[in-house]
C-alpha positions as a LaTeX table, in Angstrom:
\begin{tabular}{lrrr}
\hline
Residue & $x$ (\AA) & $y$ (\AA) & $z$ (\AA) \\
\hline
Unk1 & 18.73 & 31.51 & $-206.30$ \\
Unk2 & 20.88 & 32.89 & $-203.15$ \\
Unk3 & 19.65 & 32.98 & $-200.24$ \\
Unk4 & 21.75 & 35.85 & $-199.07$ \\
Unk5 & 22.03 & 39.43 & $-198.82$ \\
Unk6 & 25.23 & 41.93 & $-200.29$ \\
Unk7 & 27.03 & 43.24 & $-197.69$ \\
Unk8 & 29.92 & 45.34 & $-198.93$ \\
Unk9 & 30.28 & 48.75 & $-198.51$ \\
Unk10 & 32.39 & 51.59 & $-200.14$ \\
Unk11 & 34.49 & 54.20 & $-198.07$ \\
Unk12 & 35.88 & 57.69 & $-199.70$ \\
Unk13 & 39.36 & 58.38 & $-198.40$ \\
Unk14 & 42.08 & 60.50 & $-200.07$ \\
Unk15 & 42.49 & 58.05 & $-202.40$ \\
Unk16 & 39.20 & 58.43 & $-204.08$ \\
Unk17 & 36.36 & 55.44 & $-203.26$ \\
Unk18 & 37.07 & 51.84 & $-202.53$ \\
Unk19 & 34.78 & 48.95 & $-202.43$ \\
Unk20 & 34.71 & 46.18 & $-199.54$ \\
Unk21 & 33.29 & 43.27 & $-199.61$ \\
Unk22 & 33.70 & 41.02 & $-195.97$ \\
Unk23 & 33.45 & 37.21 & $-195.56$ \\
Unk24 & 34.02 & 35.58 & $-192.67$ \\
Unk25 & 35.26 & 31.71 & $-193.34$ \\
Unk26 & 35.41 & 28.79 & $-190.60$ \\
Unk27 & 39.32 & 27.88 & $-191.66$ \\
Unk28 & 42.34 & 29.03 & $-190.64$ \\
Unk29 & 44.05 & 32.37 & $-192.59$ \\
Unk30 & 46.36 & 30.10 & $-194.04$ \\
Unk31 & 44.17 & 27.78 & $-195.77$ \\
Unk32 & 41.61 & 30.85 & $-196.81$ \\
Unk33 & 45.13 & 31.93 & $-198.36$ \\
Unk34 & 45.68 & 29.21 & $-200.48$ \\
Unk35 & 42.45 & 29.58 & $-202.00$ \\
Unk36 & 42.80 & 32.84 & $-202.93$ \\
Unk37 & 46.52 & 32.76 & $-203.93$ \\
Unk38 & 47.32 & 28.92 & $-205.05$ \\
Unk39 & 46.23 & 27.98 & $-208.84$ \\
Unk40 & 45.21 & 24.52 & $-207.80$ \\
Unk41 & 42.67 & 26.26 & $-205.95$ \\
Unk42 & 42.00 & 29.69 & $-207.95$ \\
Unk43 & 41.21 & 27.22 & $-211.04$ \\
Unk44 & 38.37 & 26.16 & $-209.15$ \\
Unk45 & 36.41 & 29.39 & $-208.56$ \\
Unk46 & 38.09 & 31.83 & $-210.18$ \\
Unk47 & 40.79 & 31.83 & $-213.12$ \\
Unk48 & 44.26 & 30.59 & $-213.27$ \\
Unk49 & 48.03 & 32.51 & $-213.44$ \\
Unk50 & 51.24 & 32.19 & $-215.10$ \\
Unk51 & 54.72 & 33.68 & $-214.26$ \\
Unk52 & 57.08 & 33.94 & $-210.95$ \\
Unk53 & 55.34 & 35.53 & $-208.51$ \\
Unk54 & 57.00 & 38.16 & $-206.79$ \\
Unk55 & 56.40 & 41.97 & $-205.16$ \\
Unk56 & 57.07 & 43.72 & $-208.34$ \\
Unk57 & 56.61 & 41.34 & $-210.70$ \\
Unk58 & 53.96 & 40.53 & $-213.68$ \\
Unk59 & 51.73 & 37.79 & $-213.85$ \\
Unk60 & 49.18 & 36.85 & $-216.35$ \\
Unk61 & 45.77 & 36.12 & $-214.68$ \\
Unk62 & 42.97 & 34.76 & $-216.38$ \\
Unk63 & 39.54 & 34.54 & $-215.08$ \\
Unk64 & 38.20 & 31.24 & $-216.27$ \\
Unk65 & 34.63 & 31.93 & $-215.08$ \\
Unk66 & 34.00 & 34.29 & $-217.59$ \\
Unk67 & 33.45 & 32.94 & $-221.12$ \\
Unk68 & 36.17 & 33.98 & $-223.32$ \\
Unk69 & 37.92 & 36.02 & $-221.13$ \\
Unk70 & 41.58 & 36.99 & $-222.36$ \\
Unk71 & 44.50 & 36.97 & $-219.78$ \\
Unk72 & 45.45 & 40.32 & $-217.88$ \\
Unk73 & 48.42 & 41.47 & $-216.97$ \\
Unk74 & 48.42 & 41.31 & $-212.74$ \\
Unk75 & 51.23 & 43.29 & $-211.02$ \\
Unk76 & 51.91 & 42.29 & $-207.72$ \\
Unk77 & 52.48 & 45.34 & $-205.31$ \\
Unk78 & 52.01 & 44.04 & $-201.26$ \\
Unk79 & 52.43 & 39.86 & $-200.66$ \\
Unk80 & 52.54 & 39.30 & $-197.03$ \\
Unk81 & 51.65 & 35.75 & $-196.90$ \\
Unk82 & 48.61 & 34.47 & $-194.37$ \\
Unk83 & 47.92 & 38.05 & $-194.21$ \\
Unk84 & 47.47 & 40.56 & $-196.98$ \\
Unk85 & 47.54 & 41.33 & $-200.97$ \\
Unk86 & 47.47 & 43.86 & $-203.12$ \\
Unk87 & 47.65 & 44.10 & $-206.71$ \\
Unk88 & 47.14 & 46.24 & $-209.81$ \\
Unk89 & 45.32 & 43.95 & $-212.70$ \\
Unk90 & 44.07 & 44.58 & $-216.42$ \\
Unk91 & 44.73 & 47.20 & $-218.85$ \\
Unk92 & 42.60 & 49.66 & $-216.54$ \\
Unk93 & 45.55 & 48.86 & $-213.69$ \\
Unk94 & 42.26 & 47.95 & $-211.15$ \\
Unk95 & 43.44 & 48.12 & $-207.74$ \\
Unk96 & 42.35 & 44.97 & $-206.09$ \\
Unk97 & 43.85 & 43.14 & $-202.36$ \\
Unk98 & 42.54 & 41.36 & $-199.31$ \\
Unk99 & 43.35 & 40.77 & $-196.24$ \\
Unk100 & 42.79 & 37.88 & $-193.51$ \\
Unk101 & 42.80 & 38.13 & $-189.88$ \\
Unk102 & 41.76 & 35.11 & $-188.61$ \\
Unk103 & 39.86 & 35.11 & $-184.90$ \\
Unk104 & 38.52 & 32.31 & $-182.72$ \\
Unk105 & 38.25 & 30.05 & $-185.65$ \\
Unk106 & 37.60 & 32.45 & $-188.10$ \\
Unk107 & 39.24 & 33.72 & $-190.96$ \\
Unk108 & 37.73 & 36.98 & $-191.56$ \\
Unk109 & 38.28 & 38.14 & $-195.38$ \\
Unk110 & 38.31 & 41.84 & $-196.46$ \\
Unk111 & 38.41 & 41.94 & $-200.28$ \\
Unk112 & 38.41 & 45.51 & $-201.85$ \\
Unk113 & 38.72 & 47.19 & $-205.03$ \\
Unk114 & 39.45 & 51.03 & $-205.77$ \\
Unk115 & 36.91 & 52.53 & $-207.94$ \\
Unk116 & 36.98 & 55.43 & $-210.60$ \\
Unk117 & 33.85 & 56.24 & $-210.02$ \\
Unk118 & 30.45 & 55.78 & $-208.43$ \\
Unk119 & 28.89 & 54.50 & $-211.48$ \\
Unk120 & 31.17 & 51.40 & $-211.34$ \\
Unk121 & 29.54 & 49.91 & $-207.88$ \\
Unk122 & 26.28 & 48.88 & $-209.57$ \\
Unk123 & 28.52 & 45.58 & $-211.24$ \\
Unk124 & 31.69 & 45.56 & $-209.21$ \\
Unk125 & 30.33 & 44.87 & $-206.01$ \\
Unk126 & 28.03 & 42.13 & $-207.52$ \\
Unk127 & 30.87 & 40.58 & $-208.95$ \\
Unk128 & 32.69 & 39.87 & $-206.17$ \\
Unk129 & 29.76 & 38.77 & $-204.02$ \\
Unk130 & 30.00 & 36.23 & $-206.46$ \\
Unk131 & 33.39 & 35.39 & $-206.46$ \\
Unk132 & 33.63 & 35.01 & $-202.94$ \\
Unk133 & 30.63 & 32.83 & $-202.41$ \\
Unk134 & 32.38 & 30.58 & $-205.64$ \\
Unk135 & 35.46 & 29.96 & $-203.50$ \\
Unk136 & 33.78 & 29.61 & $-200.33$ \\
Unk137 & 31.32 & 26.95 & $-202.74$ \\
Unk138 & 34.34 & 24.97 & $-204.15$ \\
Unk139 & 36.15 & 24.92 & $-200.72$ \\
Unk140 & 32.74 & 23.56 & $-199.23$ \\
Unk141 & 32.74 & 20.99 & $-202.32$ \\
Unk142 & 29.25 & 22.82 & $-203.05$ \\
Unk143 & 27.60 & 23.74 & $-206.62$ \\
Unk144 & 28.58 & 26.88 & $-207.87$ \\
Unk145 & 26.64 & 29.80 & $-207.61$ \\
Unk146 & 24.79 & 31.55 & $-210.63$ \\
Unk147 & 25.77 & 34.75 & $-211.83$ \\
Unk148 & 22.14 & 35.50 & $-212.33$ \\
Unk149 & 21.66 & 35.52 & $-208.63$ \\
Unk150 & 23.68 & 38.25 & $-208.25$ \\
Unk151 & 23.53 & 40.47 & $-211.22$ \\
Unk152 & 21.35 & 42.62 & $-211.38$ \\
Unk153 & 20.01 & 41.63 & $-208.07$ \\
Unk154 & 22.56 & 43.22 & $-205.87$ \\
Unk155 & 23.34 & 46.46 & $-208.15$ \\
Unk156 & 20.98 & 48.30 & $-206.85$ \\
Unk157 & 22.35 & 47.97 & $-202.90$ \\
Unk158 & 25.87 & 48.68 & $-204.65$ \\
Unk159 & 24.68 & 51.77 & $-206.32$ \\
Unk160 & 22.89 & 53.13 & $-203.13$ \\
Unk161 & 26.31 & 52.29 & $-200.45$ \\
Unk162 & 28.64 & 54.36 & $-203.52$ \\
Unk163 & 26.11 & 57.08 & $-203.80$ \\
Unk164 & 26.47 & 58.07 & $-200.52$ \\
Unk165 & 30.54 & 56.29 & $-199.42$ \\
Unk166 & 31.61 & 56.16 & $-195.71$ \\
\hline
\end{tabular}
């Protein structure tokens, strides 16, 4: 079981609402990078991709730690290396980036994800609690954590922060 609290938080701007889940990482932005961009490293908490990757191009991402998962198309729109990400993934085009800014030490990570709706929060946000604590797991050559730990544990919180959005 986790020993650890959700922390994300969704924000309403013009865009409509956006989820944000923080980590903060004791590694330098450019290694938390490679974990979060390089398959070698993806493979191990995450999913694998195929194709050239390039700002405007179309890779095929598939999240290996879901059983039977199928690959998505994954559009990259913003790649500014060491820094920040943004692409649009899956038939539903889900808007999903992080960035790094890396203090003291610390590589601070900001994943987010753009949301239709309210309603979504309740499994979103657990999901990537749990995909963050993965890669920081298989960086830390740690077990995995259980998806059970997280969902439904944490959709309440999620459902609360997107009922009433910063």
């Amino acid at each position: 079981m986790t020993l650890r609290w959700p922390n994300g938080r969704v924000i309403r701007d013009s865009d409509g609402l956006e989820l944000i889940v923080e980590r903060a990482i004791e590694a330098p932005a450019s290694e938390v990078w490679e974990w979060l961009t390089a398959p070698s490293r993806l493979s191990q908490w995450i999913g694998s991709w195929e194709g050239e990757p390039a700002v405007g191009g179309t890779l095929s991402f598939t999240m290996s730690a879901e059983q039977g998962a199928a690959p998505e198309p994954l559009t990259v729109l913003i790649c500014d290396p060491g820094v920040h990400f943004l692409c649009d993934m899956g038939e539903n085009r889900w808007r999903i980036g992080f960035s790094l800014t890396e203090v003291q030490g610390l590589t601070l990570v900001f994943f987010t994800q753009r949301m239709a709706g309210a309603e979504q929060a309740g499994s979103i946000g657990p999901g990537w609690e749990y995909y963050l604590d993965r890669m920081i797991a298989a960086r830390s050559s740690l077990p995995l954590p259980v998806w059970a730990d997280y969902y439904p544990a944490f959709s309440r919180y999620y459902a609360r922060v997107a009922a009433t959005p910063s």
